[in-house]
Amino acid sequence: DHNDIERLLNLADGAPLTALQLANENKIAVYDNFKKDFYHLFENSKNHLSFAQQWSKQEIHLLLDWLFLLLKESLIYQLGSCQQ
């Protein structure tokens, strides 16, 4: 669907072939789990060691891209709420 395409392109930083690869590997679901776990980590409802062990199995460049994306999303959210 259109929303998934936008999310995939966002996860792939606008690169359509990378987005296609992410779609084929069902990375939207993996990213959603990473995002949920990351927020739980900062709410202290997830153990740091278990988070590190679980996500160390993923490709490091993918995790770094996702961390950057989470930071970007958080900044956009903060800026949007400041302007209201």
Short mmCIF file of N, CA, C and O in Angstrom, two decimals:
data_model
loop_
_atom_site.label_atom_id
_atom_site.label_comp_id
_atom_site.label_asym_id
_atom_site.label_seq_id
_atom_site.Cartn_x
_atom_site.Cartn_y
_atom_site.Cartn_z
N ASP A 1 0.83 -1.18 0.00
CA ASP A 1 0.00 0.00 0.00
C ASP A 1 0.88 1.26 0.00
O ASP A 1 2.08 1.17 0.22
N HIS A 2 0.28 2.40 -0.24
CA HIS A 2 1.02 3.65 -0.40
C HIS A 2 1.81 4.04 0.84
O HIS A 2 2.95 4.50 0.75
N ASN A 3 1.23 3.81 2.01
CA ASN A 3 1.90 4.13 3.27
C ASN A 3 3.16 3.28 3.45
O ASN A 3 4.20 3.79 3.89
N ASP A 4 3.09 2.00 3.09
CA ASP A 4 4.26 1.13 3.19
C ASP A 4 5.36 1.57 2.24
O ASP A 4 6.55 1.53 2.59
N ILE A 5 4.98 2.01 1.05
CA ILE A 5 5.98 2.49 0.08
C ILE A 5 6.69 3.71 0.62
O ILE A 5 7.93 3.80 0.56
N GLU A 6 5.94 4.63 1.19
CA GLU A 6 6.55 5.83 1.77
C GLU A 6 7.48 5.46 2.93
O GLU A 6 8.57 6.01 3.05
N ARG A 7 7.03 4.55 3.78
CA ARG A 7 7.86 4.13 4.91
C ARG A 7 9.14 3.45 4.43
O ARG A 7 10.22 3.68 4.97
N LEU A 8 9.02 2.59 3.42
CA LEU A 8 10.20 1.91 2.88
C LEU A 8 11.18 2.91 2.28
O LEU A 8 12.39 2.81 2.50
N LEU A 9 10.67 3.88 1.54
CA LEU A 9 11.54 4.90 0.97
C LEU A 9 12.20 5.73 2.07
O LEU A 9 13.37 6.10 1.96
N ASN A 10 11.46 6.00 3.12
CA ASN A 10 12.01 6.73 4.25
C ASN A 10 13.12 5.91 4.93
O ASN A 10 14.20 6.44 5.24
N LEU A 11 12.88 4.62 5.14
CA LEU A 11 13.89 3.75 5.73
C LEU A 11 15.12 3.62 4.83
O LEU A 11 16.24 3.46 5.31
N ALA A 12 14.90 3.72 3.52
CA ALA A 12 15.99 3.58 2.55
C ALA A 12 16.60 4.93 2.17
O ALA A 12 17.39 5.00 1.23
N ASP A 13 16.23 5.98 2.87
CA ASP A 13 16.73 7.33 2.60
C ASP A 13 16.48 7.73 1.15
O ASP A 13 17.34 8.33 0.50
N GLY A 14 15.31 7.33 0.63
CA GLY A 14 14.90 7.74 -0.71
C GLY A 14 15.42 6.88 -1.85
O GLY A 14 15.11 7.15 -3.01
N ALA A 15 16.20 5.87 -1.56
CA ALA A 15 16.76 5.01 -2.60
C ALA A 15 15.78 3.89 -2.95
O ALA A 15 15.55 3.00 -2.13
N PRO A 16 15.20 3.92 -4.16
CA PRO A 16 14.16 2.94 -4.49
C PRO A 16 14.63 1.48 -4.51
O PRO A 16 13.89 0.60 -4.09
N LEU A 17 15.84 1.22 -4.99
CA LEU A 17 16.31 -0.17 -5.01
C LEU A 17 16.57 -0.70 -3.60
O LEU A 17 16.28 -1.86 -3.31
N THR A 18 17.07 0.17 -2.75
CA THR A 18 17.25 -0.23 -1.35
C THR A 18 15.90 -0.46 -0.69
O THR A 18 15.73 -1.41 0.08
N ALA A 19 14.92 0.38 -1.01
CA ALA A 19 13.57 0.21 -0.47
C ALA A 19 12.98 -1.13 -0.90
O ALA A 19 12.34 -1.82 -0.11
N LEU A 20 13.22 -1.50 -2.15
CA LEU A 20 12.74 -2.79 -2.66
C LEU A 20 13.40 -3.95 -1.90
O LEU A 20 12.73 -4.91 -1.51
N GLN A 21 14.69 -3.83 -1.65
CA GLN A 21 15.40 -4.86 -0.90
C GLN A 21 14.84 -4.95 0.53
O GLN A 21 14.62 -6.05 1.05
N LEU A 22 14.60 -3.80 1.15
CA LEU A 22 14.03 -3.79 2.50
C LEU A 22 12.65 -4.43 2.52
O LEU A 22 12.29 -5.15 3.46
N ALA A 23 11.86 -4.17 1.47
CA ALA A 23 10.52 -4.77 1.38
C ALA A 23 10.63 -6.29 1.26
O ALA A 23 9.89 -7.03 1.92
N ASN A 24 11.54 -6.75 0.42
CA ASN A 24 11.71 -8.19 0.23
C ASN A 24 12.18 -8.90 1.50
O ASN A 24 11.91 -10.08 1.68
N GLU A 25 12.87 -8.17 2.36
CA GLU A 25 13.38 -8.74 3.61
C GLU A 25 12.48 -8.42 4.80
O GLU A 25 12.84 -8.68 5.94
N ASN A 26 11.31 -7.83 4.53
CA ASN A 26 10.33 -7.47 5.56
C ASN A 26 10.95 -6.61 6.67
O ASN A 26 10.69 -6.81 7.85
N LYS A 27 11.75 -5.64 6.27
CA LYS A 27 12.47 -4.81 7.24
C LYS A 27 11.57 -3.78 7.92
O LYS A 27 11.95 -3.22 8.94
N ILE A 28 10.37 -3.52 7.39
CA ILE A 28 9.47 -2.60 8.09
C ILE A 28 9.12 -3.18 9.47
O ILE A 28 9.17 -2.48 10.47
N ALA A 29 8.80 -4.45 9.49
CA ALA A 29 8.47 -5.09 10.77
C ALA A 29 9.67 -5.11 11.70
O ALA A 29 9.54 -4.87 12.91
N VAL A 30 10.86 -5.35 11.14
CA VAL A 30 12.07 -5.37 11.96
C VAL A 30 12.33 -3.97 12.51
O VAL A 30 12.65 -3.81 13.69
N TYR A 31 12.18 -2.95 11.66
CA TYR A 31 12.37 -1.57 12.12
C TYR A 31 11.36 -1.21 13.21
O TYR A 31 11.71 -0.58 14.21
N ASP A 32 10.11 -1.60 13.01
CA ASP A 32 9.08 -1.31 14.02
C ASP A 32 9.44 -1.93 15.37
O ASP A 32 9.27 -1.30 16.42
N ASN A 33 9.96 -3.16 15.34
CA ASN A 33 10.39 -3.81 16.59
C ASN A 33 11.59 -3.09 17.19
O ASN A 33 11.67 -2.91 18.41
N PHE A 34 12.53 -2.68 16.34
CA PHE A 34 13.70 -1.94 16.82
C PHE A 34 13.27 -0.63 17.48
O PHE A 34 13.73 -0.30 18.57
N LYS A 35 12.37 0.08 16.83
CA LYS A 35 11.89 1.36 17.35
C LYS A 35 11.19 1.16 18.71
O LYS A 35 11.45 1.89 19.66
N LYS A 36 10.35 0.15 18.78
CA LYS A 36 9.64 -0.15 20.03
C LYS A 36 10.63 -0.50 21.14
O LYS A 36 10.56 0.03 22.24
N ASP A 37 11.57 -1.38 20.82
CA ASP A 37 12.58 -1.77 21.82
C ASP A 37 13.45 -0.59 22.23
O ASP A 37 13.81 -0.45 23.40
N PHE A 38 13.79 0.27 21.28
CA PHE A 38 14.63 1.42 21.58
C PHE A 38 13.91 2.37 22.54
O PHE A 38 14.50 2.85 23.50
N TYR A 39 12.63 2.63 22.30
CA TYR A 39 11.87 3.49 23.21
C TYR A 39 11.70 2.84 24.57
O TYR A 39 11.76 3.51 25.60
N HIS A 40 11.50 1.52 24.61
CA HIS A 40 11.42 0.81 25.89
C HIS A 40 12.73 0.90 26.64
O HIS A 40 12.75 0.98 27.87
N LEU A 41 13.82 0.89 25.92
CA LEU A 41 15.14 1.03 26.53
C LEU A 41 15.24 2.35 27.29
O LEU A 41 15.72 2.40 28.41
N PHE A 42 14.76 3.42 26.67
CA PHE A 42 14.84 4.73 27.31
C PHE A 42 13.78 4.94 28.38
O PHE A 42 13.92 5.84 29.21
N GLU A 43 12.75 4.14 28.37
CA GLU A 43 11.76 4.19 29.44
C GLU A 43 12.17 3.28 30.60
O GLU A 43 11.41 3.13 31.56
N ASN A 44 13.32 2.69 30.50
CA ASN A 44 13.86 1.75 31.49
C ASN A 44 12.98 0.51 31.67
O ASN A 44 13.00 -0.12 32.71
N SER A 45 12.21 0.17 30.65
CA SER A 45 11.40 -1.04 30.74
C SER A 45 12.06 -2.19 29.95
O SER A 45 11.49 -3.26 29.85
N LYS A 46 13.24 -1.93 29.42
CA LYS A 46 14.00 -2.98 28.72
C LYS A 46 15.44 -2.92 29.21
O LYS A 46 16.02 -1.86 29.36
N ASN A 47 16.01 -4.09 29.44
CA ASN A 47 17.38 -4.21 29.92
C ASN A 47 18.36 -3.85 28.81
O ASN A 47 18.22 -4.32 27.68
N HIS A 48 19.37 -3.04 29.13
CA HIS A 48 20.35 -2.60 28.14
C HIS A 48 21.12 -3.77 27.52
O HIS A 48 21.36 -3.80 26.31
N LEU A 49 21.47 -4.72 28.36
CA LEU A 49 22.23 -5.87 27.87
C LEU A 49 21.41 -6.73 26.93
O LEU A 49 21.90 -7.14 25.87
N SER A 50 20.16 -6.98 27.27
CA SER A 50 19.32 -7.80 26.38
C SER A 50 19.05 -7.08 25.07
O SER A 50 19.00 -7.69 24.01
N PHE A 51 18.91 -5.73 25.14
CA PHE A 51 18.73 -4.95 23.91
C PHE A 51 19.96 -5.11 23.02
O PHE A 51 19.85 -5.37 21.83
N ALA A 52 21.14 -4.95 23.60
CA ALA A 52 22.38 -5.05 22.84
C ALA A 52 22.56 -6.45 22.23
O ALA A 52 22.94 -6.58 21.06
N GLN A 53 22.26 -7.47 23.02
CA GLN A 53 22.39 -8.83 22.52
C GLN A 53 21.42 -9.11 21.38
O GLN A 53 21.77 -9.72 20.38
N GLN A 54 20.19 -8.65 21.54
CA GLN A 54 19.16 -8.91 20.53
C GLN A 54 19.51 -8.22 19.22
O GLN A 54 19.41 -8.81 18.15
N TRP A 55 19.91 -6.97 19.28
CA TRP A 55 20.10 -6.19 18.06
C TRP A 55 21.51 -6.29 17.48
O TRP A 55 21.76 -5.85 16.37
N SER A 56 22.43 -6.93 18.19
CA SER A 56 23.78 -7.10 17.66
C SER A 56 23.80 -8.05 16.47
O SER A 56 24.77 -8.09 15.71
N LYS A 57 22.73 -8.79 16.28
CA LYS A 57 22.65 -9.72 15.16
C LYS A 57 22.33 -9.02 13.83
O LYS A 57 22.49 -9.60 12.78
N GLN A 58 21.86 -7.77 13.90
CA GLN A 58 21.53 -7.02 12.69
C GLN A 58 22.79 -6.35 12.13
O GLN A 58 23.78 -6.16 12.83
N GLU A 59 22.71 -5.98 10.87
CA GLU A 59 23.83 -5.28 10.23
C GLU A 59 24.01 -3.91 10.88
O GLU A 59 23.04 -3.17 11.04
N ILE A 60 25.25 -3.58 11.21
CA ILE A 60 25.53 -2.35 11.95
C ILE A 60 25.12 -1.10 11.15
O ILE A 60 24.59 -0.16 11.72
N HIS A 61 25.34 -1.11 9.84
CA HIS A 61 24.98 0.08 9.05
C HIS A 61 23.47 0.30 9.06
O HIS A 61 23.00 1.43 9.06
N LEU A 62 22.71 -0.79 9.10
CA LEU A 62 21.25 -0.67 9.15
C LEU A 62 20.82 -0.08 10.49
O LEU A 62 19.98 0.82 10.54
N LEU A 63 21.41 -0.55 11.57
CA LEU A 63 21.08 -0.02 12.90
C LEU A 63 21.45 1.45 13.01
O LEU A 63 20.69 2.25 13.58
N LEU A 64 22.59 1.84 12.48
CA LEU A 64 22.99 3.24 12.52
C LEU A 64 22.03 4.11 11.69
O LEU A 64 21.67 5.20 12.11
N ASP A 65 21.63 3.61 10.54
CA ASP A 65 20.64 4.34 9.73
C ASP A 65 19.34 4.50 10.50
O ASP A 65 18.72 5.57 10.49
N TRP A 66 18.92 3.44 11.19
CA TRP A 66 17.67 3.50 11.95
C TRP A 66 17.78 4.44 13.13
O TRP A 66 16.84 5.16 13.45
N LEU A 67 18.93 4.46 13.80
CA LEU A 67 19.13 5.40 14.90
C LEU A 67 19.06 6.84 14.40
O LEU A 67 18.46 7.71 15.04
N PHE A 68 19.68 7.09 13.26
CA PHE A 68 19.62 8.42 12.66
C PHE A 68 18.17 8.78 12.32
O PHE A 68 17.72 9.89 12.58
N LEU A 69 17.43 7.83 11.77
CA LEU A 69 16.04 8.07 11.42
C LEU A 69 15.20 8.37 12.67
O LEU A 69 14.37 9.28 12.66
N LEU A 70 15.43 7.63 13.75
CA LEU A 70 14.70 7.89 15.00
C LEU A 70 15.02 9.29 15.53
O LEU A 70 14.12 10.00 16.00
N LEU A 71 16.28 9.68 15.46
CA LEU A 71 16.67 11.01 15.88
C LEU A 71 15.98 12.07 15.02
O LEU A 71 15.44 13.05 15.54
N LYS A 72 15.98 11.86 13.73
CA LYS A 72 15.33 12.80 12.80
C LYS A 72 13.84 12.90 13.08
O LYS A 72 13.29 14.00 13.16
N GLU A 73 13.18 11.76 13.26
CA GLU A 73 11.74 11.76 13.56
C GLU A 73 11.45 12.48 14.87
O GLU A 73 10.48 13.23 14.98
N SER A 74 12.30 12.26 15.87
CA SER A 74 12.11 12.91 17.17
C SER A 74 12.29 14.42 17.06
O SER A 74 11.52 15.19 17.67
N LEU A 75 13.29 14.86 16.30
CA LEU A 75 13.50 16.30 16.12
C LEU A 75 12.34 16.95 15.38
O LEU A 75 11.88 18.03 15.75
N ILE A 76 11.86 16.29 14.35
CA ILE A 76 10.71 16.82 13.60
C ILE A 76 9.49 16.91 14.51
O ILE A 76 8.77 17.91 14.49
N TYR A 77 9.28 15.90 15.33
CA TYR A 77 8.15 15.91 16.26
C TYR A 77 8.30 17.05 17.25
O TYR A 77 7.35 17.79 17.52
N GLN A 78 9.51 17.22 17.81
CA GLN A 78 9.76 18.28 18.78
C GLN A 78 9.58 19.66 18.14
O GLN A 78 8.97 20.55 18.75
N LEU A 79 10.09 19.84 16.96
CA LEU A 79 9.94 21.14 16.29
C LEU A 79 8.49 21.44 15.96
O LEU A 79 8.05 22.57 16.09
N GLY A 80 7.75 20.41 15.57
CA GLY A 80 6.34 20.58 15.27
C GLY A 80 5.54 20.97 16.50
O GLY A 80 4.66 21.81 16.46
N SER A 81 5.85 20.35 17.63
CA SER A 81 5.11 20.67 18.87
C SER A 81 5.52 22.03 19.42
O SER A 81 4.74 22.67 20.11
N CYS A 82 6.71 22.49 19.10
CA CYS A 82 7.15 23.81 19.55
C CYS A 82 6.48 24.93 18.77
O CYS A 82 6.30 26.04 19.27
N GLN A 83 6.09 24.64 17.54
CA GLN A 83 5.50 25.68 16.68
C GLN A 83 4.00 25.82 16.89
O GLN A 83 3.39 26.72 16.38
N GLN A 84 3.42 24.93 17.66
CA GLN A 84 1.96 24.99 17.86
C GLN A 84 1.61 25.85 19.04
O GLN A 84 2.23 26.12 19.94
#
